[in-house]
XYZ file of N, CA and C in Angstrom:
318
model
N -4.174 27.609 109.900
C -5.383 28.417 109.812
C -6.279 28.226 111.025
N -6.467 26.961 111.481
C -7.370 26.642 112.569
C -6.578 26.197 113.788
N -7.074 26.558 114.971
C -6.430 26.084 116.190
C -6.713 24.599 116.356
N -5.918 23.929 117.181
C -6.110 22.497 117.406
C -7.490 22.207 117.974
N -8.013 23.079 118.856
C -9.350 22.892 119.438
C -10.429 22.955 118.375
N -10.287 23.871 117.411
C -11.292 23.983 116.351
C -11.276 22.757 115.442
N -10.098 22.246 115.173
C -9.955 21.124 114.250
C -10.406 19.827 114.904
N -10.140 19.645 116.178
C -10.449 18.366 116.814
C -11.751 18.406 117.602
N -12.705 19.216 117.177
C -14.013 19.253 117.826
C -14.665 17.891 117.694
N -15.175 17.370 118.815
C -15.828 16.063 118.779
C -17.274 16.201 119.181
N -18.095 15.255 118.735
C -19.502 15.256 119.125
C -19.678 14.388 120.363
N -20.915 14.141 120.777
C -21.187 13.405 122.008
C -20.689 11.957 121.955
N -20.499 11.394 120.767
C -20.013 10.013 120.638
C -18.503 9.931 120.748
N -17.839 11.077 120.804
C -16.389 11.084 120.817
C -15.800 11.072 119.422
N -16.646 11.096 118.392
C -16.165 11.121 117.014
C -16.065 12.566 116.548
N -15.183 12.785 115.571
C -15.074 14.124 115.030
C -16.336 14.470 114.257
N -16.750 15.731 114.373
C -17.920 16.156 113.612
C -17.515 16.358 112.163
N -18.494 16.340 111.274
C -18.218 16.523 109.849
C -17.587 17.883 109.593
N -18.036 18.876 110.321
C -17.539 20.227 110.104
C -16.044 20.294 110.346
N -15.583 19.687 111.432
C -14.163 19.762 111.733
C -13.347 18.953 110.728
N -13.880 17.780 110.282
C -13.172 17.008 109.272
C -13.118 17.779 107.967
N -14.213 18.453 107.651
C -14.277 19.226 106.417
C -13.271 20.376 106.471
N -13.165 21.009 107.626
C -12.248 22.126 107.788
C -10.816 21.669 107.558
N -10.472 20.464 107.966
C -9.127 19.948 107.772
C -8.806 19.804 106.287
N -9.786 19.374 105.511
C -9.548 19.107 104.093
C -9.631 20.359 103.237
N -10.158 21.429 103.743
C -10.328 22.623 102.927
C -9.073 23.483 102.867
N -8.083 23.188 103.687
C -6.887 24.015 103.672
C -6.042 23.649 102.460
N -6.165 24.430 101.405
C -5.418 24.183 100.179
C -4.111 24.957 100.258
N -3.072 24.281 99.837
C -1.768 24.921 99.882
C -1.206 25.005 98.478
N -0.607 26.136 98.165
C 0.017 26.334 96.875
C 1.315 25.540 96.833
N 1.514 24.796 95.762
C 2.750 24.026 95.605
C 3.617 24.742 94.572
N 4.792 25.194 94.978
C 5.674 25.886 94.024
C 6.122 24.942 92.904
N 6.399 25.522 91.744
C 6.768 24.723 90.567
C 7.955 23.808 90.828
N 8.922 24.247 91.614
C 10.121 23.421 91.827
C 9.822 22.151 92.636
N 8.646 22.102 93.326
C 8.275 20.902 94.085
C 7.325 19.985 93.316
N 6.981 20.362 92.101
C 6.046 19.561 91.301
C 6.818 18.475 90.533
N 7.122 17.406 91.240
C 7.827 16.283 90.638
C 6.825 15.265 90.107
N 7.344 14.117 89.664
C 6.472 13.088 89.095
C 5.478 12.557 90.132
N 5.918 12.470 91.380
C 5.031 12.006 92.450
C 3.847 12.971 92.601
N 4.122 14.272 92.528
C 3.075 15.299 92.625
C 2.080 15.119 91.488
N 2.584 14.992 90.251
C 1.689 14.887 89.095
C 0.907 13.576 89.112
N 1.526 12.515 89.628
C 0.797 11.243 89.749
C -0.365 11.402 90.722
N -0.116 12.085 91.854
C -1.199 12.334 92.813
C -2.280 13.199 92.203
N -1.901 14.215 91.419
C -2.880 15.098 90.769
C -3.737 14.314 89.778
N -3.095 13.454 88.959
C -3.861 12.643 87.997
C -4.837 11.731 88.734
N -4.346 11.083 89.797
C -5.194 10.192 90.582
C -6.368 10.959 91.180
N -6.099 12.131 91.731
C -7.159 12.950 92.329
C -8.152 13.423 91.269
N -7.653 13.834 90.119
C -8.541 14.296 89.050
C -9.456 13.180 88.560
N -8.911 11.960 88.444
C -9.737 10.824 88.038
C -10.786 10.506 89.102
N -10.382 10.564 90.375
C -11.337 10.294 91.462
C -12.439 11.347 91.477
N -12.074 12.603 91.250
C -13.064 13.681 91.225
C -14.031 13.486 90.055
N -13.499 13.075 88.898
C -14.353 12.837 87.731
C -15.313 11.682 87.996
N -14.800 10.580 88.578
C -15.675 9.440 88.912
C -16.761 9.870 89.888
N -16.382 10.681 90.863
C -17.351 11.147 91.856
C -18.429 12.013 91.205
N -18.017 12.923 90.324
C -19.003 13.772 89.631
C -19.918 12.939 88.744
N -19.327 11.980 88.019
C -20.131 11.117 87.144
C -21.128 10.290 87.957
N -20.665 9.755 89.087
C -21.557 8.960 89.938
C -22.690 9.822 90.478
N -22.367 11.061 90.874
C -23.396 11.967 91.386
C -24.412 12.297 90.298
N -23.926 12.578 89.094
C -24.840 12.869 87.979
C -25.746 11.680 87.683
N -25.162 10.476 87.694
C -25.959 9.281 87.414
C -27.034 9.111 88.483
N -26.654 9.310 89.730
C -27.612 9.182 90.825
C -28.722 10.223 90.692
N -28.347 11.462 90.349
C -29.341 12.526 90.164
C -30.284 12.190 89.021
N -29.745 11.635 87.940
C -30.588 11.246 86.800
C -31.545 10.129 87.187
N -31.057 9.159 87.943
C -31.926 8.063 88.392
C -33.039 8.592 89.286
N -32.694 9.523 90.171
C -33.696 10.107 91.062
C -34.734 10.877 90.252
N -34.280 11.631 89.249
C -35.206 12.395 88.415
C -36.146 11.460 87.647
N -35.597 10.370 87.095
C -36.430 9.403 86.373
C -37.446 8.758 87.303
N -36.997 8.385 88.499
C -37.899 7.768 89.480
C -38.990 8.752 89.886
N -38.617 10.005 90.103
C -39.604 11.017 90.482
C -40.631 11.203 89.367
N -40.169 11.229 88.121
C -41.084 11.370 86.983
C -42.045 10.182 86.921
N -41.519 8.979 87.090
C -42.356 7.777 87.083
C -43.399 7.842 88.194
N -42.968 8.212 89.396
C -43.890 8.265 90.529
C -44.955 9.346 90.350
N -44.585 10.473 89.731
C -45.570 11.524 89.463
C -46.623 11.031 88.474
N -46.168 10.340 87.434
C -47.130 9.803 86.454
C -48.037 8.756 87.099
N -47.430 7.895 87.921
C -48.222 6.881 88.613
C -49.222 7.528 89.575
N -48.798 8.580 90.241
C -49.684 9.303 91.160
C -50.866 9.902 90.407
N -50.590 10.509 89.248
C -51.674 11.076 88.438
C -52.658 9.993 88.007
N -52.132 8.837 87.600
C -52.990 7.721 87.188
C -53.853 7.245 88.355
N -53.244 7.113 89.529
C -53.994 6.657 90.697
C -55.059 7.673 91.111
N -54.752 8.956 90.981
C -55.753 9.992 91.290
C -56.944 9.881 90.340
N -56.642 9.644 89.049
C -57.718 9.500 88.066
C -58.568 8.271 88.388
N -57.900 7.158 88.722
C -58.637 5.939 89.078
C -59.497 6.176 90.318
N -58.960 6.896 91.275
C -59.717 7.193 92.492
C -60.966 8.013 92.169
N -60.813 9.019 91.324
C -61.971 9.832 90.928
C -63.010 8.985 90.197
N -62.544 8.122 89.289
C -63.471 7.233 88.571
C -64.238 6.332 89.544
N -63.520 5.770 90.502
C -64.160 4.881 91.472
C -65.121 5.635 92.381
N -64.791 6.874 92.711
C -65.706 7.690 93.521
C -67.002 7.953 92.756
N -66.847 8.273 91.454
C -68.039 8.507 90.626
C -68.883 7.236 90.520
N -68.217 6.104 90.302
C -68.934 4.836 90.205
C -69.627 4.516 91.531
N -68.947 4.741 92.629
C -69.532 4.514 93.948
C -70.767 5.390 94.149
N -70.678 6.627 93.728
C -71.809 7.554 93.864
C -72.998 7.066 93.030
N -72.720 6.606 91.798
C -73.793 6.080 90.943
C -74.466 4.869 91.591
N -73.632 3.980 92.136
C -74.182 2.776 92.764
C -74.989 3.125 94.011
N -74.564 4.123 94.748
C -75.329 4.565 95.919
C -76.700 5.077 95.482
N -76.718 5.838 94.409
C -77.985 6.373 93.907
C -78.901 5.225 93.454
N -78.328 4.256 92.741
C -79.128 3.105 92.305
C -79.674 2.333 93.502
N -78.869 2.191 94.544
C -79.301 1.490 95.751
C -80.448 2.240 96.435
N -80.312 3.542 96.496
C -81.384 4.356 97.092
C -82.676 4.183 96.291
N -82.553 4.237 94.965
C -83.732 4.051 94.110
C -84.326 2.657 94.303
N -83.496 1.649 94.363
C -83.978 0.280 94.562
C -84.680 0.129 95.897
N -84.045 0.659 96.962
C -84.664 0.559 98.290
C -85.989 1.296 98.358
N -86.072 2.444 97.696
C -87.325 3.188 97.710
C -88.405 2.463 96.892
N -88.014 1.771 95.809
C -89.001 1.033 95.015
C -89.521 -0.200 95.765
N -88.689 -0.813 96.597
C -89.108 -1.981 97.383
C -90.093 -1.562 98.468
N -89.871 -0.462 99.103
C -90.732 0.023 100.190
C -92.124 0.376 99.691
N -92.235 0.705 98.442
C -93.554 1.135 97.923
C -94.417 0.020 97.474
């Protein structure tokens, strides 16, 4: 499907780029029934298990990220509320200080 130049594209480090490696793995070939021996089915079972583990790991990671994001959002809301409370308290104390300073001057 791809010419040798397209497949062996390298980046500035001399390593293959992800795109070219990906292109190599995307070429799926149909295997005729007469070539599907026990070795073929063993490879298919192994690949299917690896794909399932990969999907499960990805789902678990996504769930952990979602839980962490939810926790951080709740913590952010709490900190915003605390900040507003402290701003209000600071404003009250400033007003009291102004009143105190004005009462001393008189």
